[in-house]
Coordinates of C-alpha atoms and ligand atoms in Angstrom, one line a residue:
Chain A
X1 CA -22.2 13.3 6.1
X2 CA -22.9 12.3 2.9
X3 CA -21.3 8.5 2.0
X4 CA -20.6 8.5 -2.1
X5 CA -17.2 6.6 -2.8
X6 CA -14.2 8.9 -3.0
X7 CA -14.8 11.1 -5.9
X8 CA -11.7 9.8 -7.9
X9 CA -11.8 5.9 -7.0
X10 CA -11.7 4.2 -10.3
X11 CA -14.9 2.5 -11.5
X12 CA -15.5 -1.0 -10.4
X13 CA -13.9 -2.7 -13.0
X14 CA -13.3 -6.5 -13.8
X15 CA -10.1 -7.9 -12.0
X16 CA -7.5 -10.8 -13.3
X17 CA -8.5 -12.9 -10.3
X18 CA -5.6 -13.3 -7.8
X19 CA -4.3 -16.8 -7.3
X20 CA -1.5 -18.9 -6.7
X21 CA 0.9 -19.6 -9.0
X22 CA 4.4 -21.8 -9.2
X23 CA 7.3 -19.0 -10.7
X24 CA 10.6 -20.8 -12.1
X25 CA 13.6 -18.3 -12.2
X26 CA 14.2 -18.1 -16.1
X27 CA 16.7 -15.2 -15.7
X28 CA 18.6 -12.9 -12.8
X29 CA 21.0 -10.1 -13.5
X30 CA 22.4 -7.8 -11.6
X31 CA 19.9 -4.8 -11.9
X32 CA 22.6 -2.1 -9.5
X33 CA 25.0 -2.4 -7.2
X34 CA 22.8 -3.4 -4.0
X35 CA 19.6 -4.8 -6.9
X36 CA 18.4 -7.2 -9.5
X37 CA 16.2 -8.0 -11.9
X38 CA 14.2 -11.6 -11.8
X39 CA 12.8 -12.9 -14.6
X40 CA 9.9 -15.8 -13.6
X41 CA 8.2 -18.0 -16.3
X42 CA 4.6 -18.2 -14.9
X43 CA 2.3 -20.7 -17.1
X44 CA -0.8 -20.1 -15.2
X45 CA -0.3 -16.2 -15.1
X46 CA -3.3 -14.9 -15.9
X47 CA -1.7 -10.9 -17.0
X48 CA -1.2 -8.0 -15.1
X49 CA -2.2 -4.3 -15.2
X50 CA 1.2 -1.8 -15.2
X51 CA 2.0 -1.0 -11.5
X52 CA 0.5 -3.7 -9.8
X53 CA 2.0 -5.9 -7.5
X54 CA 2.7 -9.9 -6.3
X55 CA 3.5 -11.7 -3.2
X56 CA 6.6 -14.0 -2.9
X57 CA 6.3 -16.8 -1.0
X58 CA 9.2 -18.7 0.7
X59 CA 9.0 -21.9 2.3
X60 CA 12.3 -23.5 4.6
X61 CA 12.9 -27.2 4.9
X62 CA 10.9 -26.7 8.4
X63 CA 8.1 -25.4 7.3
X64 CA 9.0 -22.4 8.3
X65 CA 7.5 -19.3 5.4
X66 CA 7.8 -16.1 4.7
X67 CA 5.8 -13.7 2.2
X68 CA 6.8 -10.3 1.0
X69 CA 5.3 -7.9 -1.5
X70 CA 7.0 -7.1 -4.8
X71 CA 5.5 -4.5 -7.6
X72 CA 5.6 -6.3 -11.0
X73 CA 8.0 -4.4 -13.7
X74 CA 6.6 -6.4 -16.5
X75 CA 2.5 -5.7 -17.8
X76 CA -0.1 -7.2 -19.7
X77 CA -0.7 -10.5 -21.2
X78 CA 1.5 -13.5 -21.1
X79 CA 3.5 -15.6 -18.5
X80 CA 6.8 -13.7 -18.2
X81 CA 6.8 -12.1 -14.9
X82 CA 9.6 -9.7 -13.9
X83 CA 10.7 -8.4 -10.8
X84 CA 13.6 -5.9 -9.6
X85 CA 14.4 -6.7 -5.8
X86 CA 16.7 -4.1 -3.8
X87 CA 18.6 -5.7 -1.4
X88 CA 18.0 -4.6 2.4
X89 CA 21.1 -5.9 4.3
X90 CA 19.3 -6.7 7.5
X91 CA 16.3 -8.2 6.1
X92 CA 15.1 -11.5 4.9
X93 CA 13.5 -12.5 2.3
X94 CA 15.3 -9.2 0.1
X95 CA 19.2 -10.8 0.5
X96 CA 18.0 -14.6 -0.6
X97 CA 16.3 -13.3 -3.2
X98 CA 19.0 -10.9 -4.8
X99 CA 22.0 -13.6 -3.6
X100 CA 20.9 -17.1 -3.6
X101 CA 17.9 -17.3 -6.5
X102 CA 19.1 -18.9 -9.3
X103 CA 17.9 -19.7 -13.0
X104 CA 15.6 -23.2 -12.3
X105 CA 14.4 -22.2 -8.9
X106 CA 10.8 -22.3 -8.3
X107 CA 9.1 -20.3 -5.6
X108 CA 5.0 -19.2 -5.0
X109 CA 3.7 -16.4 -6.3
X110 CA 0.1 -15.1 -5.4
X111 CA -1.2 -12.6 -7.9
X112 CA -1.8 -10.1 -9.7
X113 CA -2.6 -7.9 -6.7
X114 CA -3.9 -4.2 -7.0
X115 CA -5.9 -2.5 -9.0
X116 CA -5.8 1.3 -7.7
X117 CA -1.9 1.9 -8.2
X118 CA -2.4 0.9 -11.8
X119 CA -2.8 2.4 -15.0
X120 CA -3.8 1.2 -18.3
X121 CA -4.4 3.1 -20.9
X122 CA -7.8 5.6 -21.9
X123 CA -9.9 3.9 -24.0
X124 CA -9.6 5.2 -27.9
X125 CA -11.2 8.4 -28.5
X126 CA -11.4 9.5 -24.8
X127 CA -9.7 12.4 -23.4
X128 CA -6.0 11.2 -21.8
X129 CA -5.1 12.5 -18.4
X130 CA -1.7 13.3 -17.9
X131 CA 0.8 11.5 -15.6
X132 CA 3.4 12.6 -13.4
X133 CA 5.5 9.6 -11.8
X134 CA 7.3 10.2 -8.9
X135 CA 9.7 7.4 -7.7
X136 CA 12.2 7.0 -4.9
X137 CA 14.9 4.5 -5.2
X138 CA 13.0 0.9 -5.8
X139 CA 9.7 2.8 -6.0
X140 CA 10.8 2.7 -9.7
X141 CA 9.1 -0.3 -10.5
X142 CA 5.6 -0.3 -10.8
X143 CA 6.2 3.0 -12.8
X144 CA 8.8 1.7 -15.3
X145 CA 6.0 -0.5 -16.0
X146 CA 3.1 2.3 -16.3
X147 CA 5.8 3.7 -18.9
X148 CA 6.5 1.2 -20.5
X149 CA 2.9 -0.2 -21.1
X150 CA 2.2 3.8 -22.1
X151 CA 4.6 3.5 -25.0
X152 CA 3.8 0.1 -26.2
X153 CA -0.2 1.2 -26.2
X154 CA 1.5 4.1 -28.4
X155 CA -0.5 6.3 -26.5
X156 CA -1.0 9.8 -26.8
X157 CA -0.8 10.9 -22.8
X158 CA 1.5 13.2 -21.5
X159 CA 4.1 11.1 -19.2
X160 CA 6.9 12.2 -17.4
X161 CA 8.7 10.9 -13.9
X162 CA 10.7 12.2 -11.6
X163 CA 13.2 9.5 -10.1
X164 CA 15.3 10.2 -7.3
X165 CA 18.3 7.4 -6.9
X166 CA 21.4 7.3 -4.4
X167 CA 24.0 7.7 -7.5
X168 CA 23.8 7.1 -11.1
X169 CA 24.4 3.2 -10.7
X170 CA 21.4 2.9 -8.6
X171 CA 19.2 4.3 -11.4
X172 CA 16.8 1.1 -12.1
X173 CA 16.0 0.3 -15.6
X174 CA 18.2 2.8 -17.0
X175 CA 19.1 2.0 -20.7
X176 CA 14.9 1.0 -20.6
X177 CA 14.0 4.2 -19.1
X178 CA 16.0 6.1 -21.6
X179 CA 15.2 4.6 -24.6
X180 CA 11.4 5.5 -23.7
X181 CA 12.6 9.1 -23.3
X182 CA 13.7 8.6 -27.3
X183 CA 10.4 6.8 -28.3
X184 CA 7.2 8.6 -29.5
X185 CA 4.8 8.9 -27.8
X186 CA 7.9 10.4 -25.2
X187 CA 8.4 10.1 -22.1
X188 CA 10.2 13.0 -19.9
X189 CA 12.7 11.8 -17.7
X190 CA 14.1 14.3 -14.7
X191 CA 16.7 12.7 -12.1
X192 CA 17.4 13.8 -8.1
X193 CA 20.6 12.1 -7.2
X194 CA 20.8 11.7 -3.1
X195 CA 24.5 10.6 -2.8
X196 CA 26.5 11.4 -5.7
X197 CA 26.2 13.0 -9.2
X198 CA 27.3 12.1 -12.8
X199 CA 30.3 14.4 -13.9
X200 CA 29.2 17.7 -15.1
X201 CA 26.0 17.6 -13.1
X202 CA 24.5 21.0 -12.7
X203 CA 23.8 20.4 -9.0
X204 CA 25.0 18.9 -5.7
X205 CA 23.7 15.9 -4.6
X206 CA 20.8 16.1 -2.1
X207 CA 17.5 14.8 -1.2
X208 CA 14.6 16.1 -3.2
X209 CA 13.2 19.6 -2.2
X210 CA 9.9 21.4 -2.8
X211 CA 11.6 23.8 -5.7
X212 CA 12.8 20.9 -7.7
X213 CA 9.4 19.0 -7.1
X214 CA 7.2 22.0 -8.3
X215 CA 10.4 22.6 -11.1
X216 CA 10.3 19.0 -12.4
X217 CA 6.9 17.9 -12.2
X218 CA 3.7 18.5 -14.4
X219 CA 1.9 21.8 -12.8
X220 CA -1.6 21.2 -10.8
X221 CA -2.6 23.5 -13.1
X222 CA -2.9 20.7 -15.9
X223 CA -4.9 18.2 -13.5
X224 CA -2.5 15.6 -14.0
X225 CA -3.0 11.6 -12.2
X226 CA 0.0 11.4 -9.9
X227 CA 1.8 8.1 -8.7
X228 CA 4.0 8.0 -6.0
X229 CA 6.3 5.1 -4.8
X230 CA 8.8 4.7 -2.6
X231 CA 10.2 4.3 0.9
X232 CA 7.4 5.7 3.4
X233 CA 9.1 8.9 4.3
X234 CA 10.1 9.8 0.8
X235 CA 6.2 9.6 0.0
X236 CA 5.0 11.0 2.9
X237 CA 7.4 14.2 1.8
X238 CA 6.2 14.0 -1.8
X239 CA 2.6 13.8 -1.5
X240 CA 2.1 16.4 1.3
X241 CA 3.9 18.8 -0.9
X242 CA 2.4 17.9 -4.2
X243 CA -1.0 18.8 -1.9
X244 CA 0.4 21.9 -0.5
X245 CA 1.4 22.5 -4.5
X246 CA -2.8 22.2 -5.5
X247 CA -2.3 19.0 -7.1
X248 CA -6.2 17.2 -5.5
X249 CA -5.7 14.5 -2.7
X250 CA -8.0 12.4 -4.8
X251 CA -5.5 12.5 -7.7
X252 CA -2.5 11.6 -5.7
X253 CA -1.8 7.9 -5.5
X254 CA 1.0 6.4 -3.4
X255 CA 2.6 3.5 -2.8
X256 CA 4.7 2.9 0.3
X257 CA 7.3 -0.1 1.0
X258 CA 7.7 0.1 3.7
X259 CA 10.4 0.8 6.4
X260 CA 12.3 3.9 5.9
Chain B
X1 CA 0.9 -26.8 -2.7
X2 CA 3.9 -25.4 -1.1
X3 CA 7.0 -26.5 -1.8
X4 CA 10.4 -26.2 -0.5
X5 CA 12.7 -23.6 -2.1
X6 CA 16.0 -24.2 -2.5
X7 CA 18.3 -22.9 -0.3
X8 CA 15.7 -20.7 2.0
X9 CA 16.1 -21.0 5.5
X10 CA 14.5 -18.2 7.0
X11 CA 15.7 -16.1 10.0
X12 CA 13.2 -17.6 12.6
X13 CA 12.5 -21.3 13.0
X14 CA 10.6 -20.9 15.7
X15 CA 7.1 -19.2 14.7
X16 CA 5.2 -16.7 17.5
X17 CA 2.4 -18.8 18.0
X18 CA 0.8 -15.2 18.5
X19 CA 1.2 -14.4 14.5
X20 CA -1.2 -15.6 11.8
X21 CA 0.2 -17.1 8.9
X22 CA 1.7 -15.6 6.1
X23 CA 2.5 -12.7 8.6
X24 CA 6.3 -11.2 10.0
X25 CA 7.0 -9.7 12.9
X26 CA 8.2 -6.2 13.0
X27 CA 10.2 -3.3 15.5
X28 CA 9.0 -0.2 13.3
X29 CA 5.4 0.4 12.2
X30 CA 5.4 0.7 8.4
X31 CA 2.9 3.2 6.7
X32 CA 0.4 2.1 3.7
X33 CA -2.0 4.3 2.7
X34 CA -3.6 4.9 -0.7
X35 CA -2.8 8.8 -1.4
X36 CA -1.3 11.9 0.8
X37 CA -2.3 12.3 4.8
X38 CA -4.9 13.8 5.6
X39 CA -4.2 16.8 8.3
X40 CA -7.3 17.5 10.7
X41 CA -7.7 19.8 13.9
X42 CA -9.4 18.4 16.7
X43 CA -11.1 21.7 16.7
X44 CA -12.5 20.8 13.1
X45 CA -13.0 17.0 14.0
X46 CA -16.4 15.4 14.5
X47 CA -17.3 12.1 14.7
X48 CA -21.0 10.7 13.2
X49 CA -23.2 7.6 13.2
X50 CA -25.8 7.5 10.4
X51 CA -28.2 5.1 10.6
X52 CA -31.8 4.7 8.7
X53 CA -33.5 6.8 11.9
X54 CA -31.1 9.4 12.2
X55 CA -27.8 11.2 12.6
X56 CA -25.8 11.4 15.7
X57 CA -22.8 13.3 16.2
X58 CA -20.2 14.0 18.5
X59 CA -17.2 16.6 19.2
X60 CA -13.5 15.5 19.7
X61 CA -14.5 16.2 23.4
X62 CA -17.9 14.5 24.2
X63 CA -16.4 11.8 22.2
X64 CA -13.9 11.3 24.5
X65 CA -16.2 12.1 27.5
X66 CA -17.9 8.7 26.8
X67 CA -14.5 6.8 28.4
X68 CA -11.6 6.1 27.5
X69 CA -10.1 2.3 27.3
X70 CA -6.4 1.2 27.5
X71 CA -5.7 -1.6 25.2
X72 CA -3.1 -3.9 24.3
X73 CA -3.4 -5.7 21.4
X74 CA -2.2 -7.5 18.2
X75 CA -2.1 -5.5 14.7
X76 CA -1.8 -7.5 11.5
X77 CA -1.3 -5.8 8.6
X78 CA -2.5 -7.3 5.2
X79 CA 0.6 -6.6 3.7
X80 CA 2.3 -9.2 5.8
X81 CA 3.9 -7.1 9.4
X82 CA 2.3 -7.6 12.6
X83 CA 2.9 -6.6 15.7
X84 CA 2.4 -7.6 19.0
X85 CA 1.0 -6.3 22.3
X86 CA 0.5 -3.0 21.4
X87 CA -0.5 0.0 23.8
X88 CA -3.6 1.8 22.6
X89 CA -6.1 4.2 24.3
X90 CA -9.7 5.0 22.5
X91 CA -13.3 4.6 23.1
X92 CA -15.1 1.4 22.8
X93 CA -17.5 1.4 20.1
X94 CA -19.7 -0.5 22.7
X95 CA -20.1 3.1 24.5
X96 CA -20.5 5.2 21.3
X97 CA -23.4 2.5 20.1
X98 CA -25.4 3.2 23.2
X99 CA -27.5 5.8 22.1
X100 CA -28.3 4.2 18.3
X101 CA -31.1 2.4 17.0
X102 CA -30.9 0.3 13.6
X103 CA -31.8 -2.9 12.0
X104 CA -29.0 -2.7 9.7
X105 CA -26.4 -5.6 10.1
X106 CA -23.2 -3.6 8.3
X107 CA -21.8 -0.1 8.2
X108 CA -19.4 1.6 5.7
X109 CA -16.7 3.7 8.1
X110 CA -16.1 6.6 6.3
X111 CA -12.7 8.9 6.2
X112 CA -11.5 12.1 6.2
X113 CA -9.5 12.0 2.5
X114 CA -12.8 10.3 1.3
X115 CA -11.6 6.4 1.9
X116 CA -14.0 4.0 3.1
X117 CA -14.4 0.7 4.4
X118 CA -17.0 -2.3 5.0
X119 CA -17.9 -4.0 8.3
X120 CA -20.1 -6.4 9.7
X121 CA -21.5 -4.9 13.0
X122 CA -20.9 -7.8 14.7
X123 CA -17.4 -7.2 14.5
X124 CA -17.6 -4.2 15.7
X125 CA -19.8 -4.4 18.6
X126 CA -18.9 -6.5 22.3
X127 CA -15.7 -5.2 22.9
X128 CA -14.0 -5.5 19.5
X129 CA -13.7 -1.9 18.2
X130 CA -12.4 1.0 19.1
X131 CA -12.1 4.8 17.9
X132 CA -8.5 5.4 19.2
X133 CA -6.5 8.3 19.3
X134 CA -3.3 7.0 20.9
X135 CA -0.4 4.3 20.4
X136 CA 2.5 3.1 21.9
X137 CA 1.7 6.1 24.9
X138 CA 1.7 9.0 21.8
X139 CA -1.3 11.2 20.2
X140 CA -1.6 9.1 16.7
X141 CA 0.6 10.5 13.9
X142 CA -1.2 11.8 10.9
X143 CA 0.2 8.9 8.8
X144 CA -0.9 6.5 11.7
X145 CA -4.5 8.2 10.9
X146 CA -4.2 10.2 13.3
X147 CA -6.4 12.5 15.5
X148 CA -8.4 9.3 15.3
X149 CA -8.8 5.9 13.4
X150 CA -10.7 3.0 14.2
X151 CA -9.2 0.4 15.6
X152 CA -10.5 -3.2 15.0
X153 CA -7.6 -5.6 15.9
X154 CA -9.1 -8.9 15.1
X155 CA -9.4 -7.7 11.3
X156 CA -6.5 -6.9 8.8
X157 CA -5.4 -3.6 10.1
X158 CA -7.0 -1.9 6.7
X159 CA -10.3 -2.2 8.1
X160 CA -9.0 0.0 11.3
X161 CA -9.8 3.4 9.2
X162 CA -7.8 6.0 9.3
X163 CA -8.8 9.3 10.2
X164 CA -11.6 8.2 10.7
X165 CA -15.1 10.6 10.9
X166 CA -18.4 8.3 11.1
X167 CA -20.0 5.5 10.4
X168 CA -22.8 4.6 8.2
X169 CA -25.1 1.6 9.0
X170 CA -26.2 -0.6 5.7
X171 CA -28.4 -3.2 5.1
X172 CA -25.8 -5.2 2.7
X173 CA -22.3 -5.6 2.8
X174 CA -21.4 -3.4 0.2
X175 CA -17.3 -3.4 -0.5
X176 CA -15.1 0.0 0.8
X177 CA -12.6 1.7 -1.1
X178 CA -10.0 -1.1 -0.5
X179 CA -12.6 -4.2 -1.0
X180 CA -13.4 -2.2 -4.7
X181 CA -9.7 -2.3 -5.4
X182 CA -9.4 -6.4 -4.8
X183 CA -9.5 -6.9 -0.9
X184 CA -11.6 -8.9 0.6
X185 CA -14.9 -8.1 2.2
X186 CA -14.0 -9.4 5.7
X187 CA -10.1 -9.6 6.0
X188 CA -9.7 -12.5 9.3
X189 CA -6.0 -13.0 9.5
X190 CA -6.6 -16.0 10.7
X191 CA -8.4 -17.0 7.6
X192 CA -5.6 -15.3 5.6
X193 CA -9.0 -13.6 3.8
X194 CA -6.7 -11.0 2.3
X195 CA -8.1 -10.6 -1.8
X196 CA -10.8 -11.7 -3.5
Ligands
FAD301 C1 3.1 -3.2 -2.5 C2 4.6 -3.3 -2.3 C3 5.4 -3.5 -3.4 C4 6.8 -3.6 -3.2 N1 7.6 -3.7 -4.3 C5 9.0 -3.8 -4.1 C6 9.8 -3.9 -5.2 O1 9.4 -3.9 -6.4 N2 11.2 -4.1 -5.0 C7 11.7 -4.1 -3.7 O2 12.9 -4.3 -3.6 N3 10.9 -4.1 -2.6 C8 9.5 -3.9 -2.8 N4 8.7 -3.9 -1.7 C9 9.3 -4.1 -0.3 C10 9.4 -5.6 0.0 O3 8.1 -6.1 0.1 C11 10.1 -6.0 1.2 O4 9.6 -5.2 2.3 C12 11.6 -5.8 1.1 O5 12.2 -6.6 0.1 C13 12.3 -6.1 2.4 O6 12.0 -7.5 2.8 P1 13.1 -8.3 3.6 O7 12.4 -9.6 4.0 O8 14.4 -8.3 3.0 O9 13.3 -7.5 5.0 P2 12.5 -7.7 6.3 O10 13.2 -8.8 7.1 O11 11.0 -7.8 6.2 O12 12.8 -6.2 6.9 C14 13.7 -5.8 7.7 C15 13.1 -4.5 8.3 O13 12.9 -3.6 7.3 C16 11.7 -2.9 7.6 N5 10.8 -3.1 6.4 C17 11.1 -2.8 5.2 N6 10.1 -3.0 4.3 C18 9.1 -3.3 5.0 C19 7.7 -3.7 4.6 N7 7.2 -3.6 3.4 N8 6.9 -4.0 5.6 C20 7.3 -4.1 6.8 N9 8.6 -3.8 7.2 C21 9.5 -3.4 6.3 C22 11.2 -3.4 8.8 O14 11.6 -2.6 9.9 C23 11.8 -4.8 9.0 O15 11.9 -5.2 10.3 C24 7.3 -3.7 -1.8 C25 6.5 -3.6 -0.7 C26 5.1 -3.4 -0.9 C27 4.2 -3.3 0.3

């Protein structure tokens, strides 16, 4: 048994040091029906990579805390941090976030966090890897903000995403998303709808399958870095057939959030 | 530097005395890995201790042929779940040890899939590790790490290596696949040592 690092970990590279911060609500929107988007004004944010991630940290009259993950939508320098929360009916920290946080509320944020499901782009004059995206429901997020940092770095990889949504008003980051599709460098957008399609769709609604995965996606063929994020068993799915498809373990990357 | 934030009350006021902070209880048990499951045949598996003096290796059987343990312990995941009193069955690293010499004070556990991660052998050795092959009374799951993981229950649960095929002694701490990618070396719950 030889011991090398995995063959396609990224190089040790230097890391925005994780910290604490104070976040004060500067903006919250609906994002969907059951979602929304957060905007946090951060003055000690030190910048974040696209695709990497923050904790939240609540704290009750008691005492009494709670801390949950959230992937960062927003990349790069500067002290605007922005989040899109989906709500999970049962849960806890999800609800009071999407229900109660208002425009002037502070909470903690410890960050940035991550730097394997991240990408930034090549340096100039090196050879671009292509990038398939693959996102179930709120999985979105740290990929909106690979493709947005791609066409702000006007950068000349190949990008495309696969996003599979309940119905068309759970698509996050649509009119965003869309607009990248329009920009140069492009981005190719491909939609799997779970519970309901837009009129004049050419296909029921159903969960994604192995033919529209190999159909939609950028072939093995073309070595492409893969991200995957989403609900665990919509990964576990996606990965194991993106393997099965030739695509290398090494160059799959996932991001699971959890529950089901 | 915590503050109050308006209008949270959170669903428990009474904390589990058994959880670290920073951590949640769960009923499920959620899945983070870094890329696709790995699939390996106990037929195919082997398990390996390299140390400066030698190689020593062991089948899915002869493995298991050293005893097996029950266990009941606490997971805590770095991503804030725990959970509590959990059934386990695996071999104590204590009996796998037996038969290895080295002055090295850390090894790198190294995985099927290629991932890797960094441990002090103290925390390893004196009945605090485990390779385990069973939870909650099932065979591990693949996504669980399944045939086998290491099990180290004191640490964040990233340090419990999934699938899981050998070990390799060192004489520095030298930071895994997780620790490159801004975890921390050690990862004590109780010490929330989560990143770096
Ligand atoms: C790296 C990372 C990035 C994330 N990014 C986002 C994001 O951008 N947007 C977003 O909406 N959500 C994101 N999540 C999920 C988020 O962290 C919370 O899990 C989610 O908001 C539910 O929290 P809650 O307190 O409302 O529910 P809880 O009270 O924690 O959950 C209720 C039940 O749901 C299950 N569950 C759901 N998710 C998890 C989890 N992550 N860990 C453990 N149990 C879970 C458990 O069974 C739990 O008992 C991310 C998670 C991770 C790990």
């Amino acid at each position: 048994m030889s011991g090398p690092a995995p063959a396609d970990a990224p190089p040790a590279k230097a890391h925005r040091r994780a910290g604490w911060h104070t976040a004060t609500v500067t903006d919250s929107r609906p994002e969907t029906p059951t979602a929304r988007r957060i905007a946090f004004e951060v003055p000690t944010w030190p910048g974040n990579d696209a695709g990497s991630h923050l904790d939240v940290r609540l704290t009750a009259p008691d005492g009494y805390q709670a801390t949950r993950s959230y992937s960062i939508a927003s990349s790069g320098e500067g002290t605007r941090v922005l989040l899109a929360v989906d709500e999970l009916p049962d849960g806890e920290v999800s609800p009071f976030l999407v229900h109660d946080l208002r425009e002037g509320d502070q909470v903690e944020m410890h960050g940035p966090l991550g730097a394997y499901f991240v990408w930034t782009p090549p340096p100039a004059g090196e050879p671009s890897r292509p990038v398939q995206l693959i996102a179930g429901g709120s999985g979105v997020v740290p990929l909106f903000a690979m493709a947005r940092a791609h066409a702000e770095a006007d950068d000349a990889t190949e990008f495309r995403l696969l996003y599979s949504a309940r119905t068309p008003q759970d698509v996050f980051f649509r009119a965003e998303l869309e607009q990248l599709t329009a920009a140069a460098p492009a981005l190719w957008l491909d939609f799997v709808y779970t519970r309901q399609v837009p009129e004049g769709w050419p296909t029921g609604p159903g969960r994604i399958t192995r033919e529209v995965l190999d159909a939609a996606t950028l072939p093995a063929a073309s070595d492409p870095l893969v991200f995957v994020c989403g609900p665990t068993p919509f990964v576990e799915t996606v990965a194991g057939w993106l393997v099965e498809s030739g695509h290398r373990p090494g160059s799959v990357r996932t991001e699971r959030f959890g529950g089901s | 530097m915590s503050f109050i934030t308006r209008g949270f009350s959170g669903r428990r006021g009474d904390r589990d005395p058994r959880l670290p902070p920073g951590q949640t209880l769960v009923a499920d048990w959620p899945v983070l890995s870094a890329g696709p499951t790995p699939h390996v045949d106990t037929a195919d598996w082997e398990f390996s201790i390299r140390t400066e003096n030698g190689v020593h290796r062991w089948s899915w059987d002869e493995l298991r042929a050293l005893g097996v343990e029950d266990i009941t312990t606490d997971i805590h995941c770095v991503t804030h779940w725990s959970k509590l009193e959990m059934p386990w069955r695996g071999v104590p690293l204590d009996k796998i040890w037996k038969s290895v010499q080295t002055e090295h004070e850390y090894v790198m556990a190294h995985s099927y899939g290629g991932y890797t991660t960094n441990l002090p052998l103290e925390d390893l050795l004196d009945g605090k590790s485990w390779v385990a092959f069973e939870a909650d009374g099932e065979p591990l799951d693949p996504e669980h790490g399944g045939p086998a993981r290491l099990l180290v229950p004191h640490l964040y649960f990233w340090k419990s290596a999934k699938w899981v095929r050998g070990l390799v002694t060192m004489p520095d701490d030298d930071p895994g696949f997780w620790e490159q990618n801004g975890y921390h070396l050690h990862g004590d719950p109780w010490l929330e040592e989560r990143y770096w």
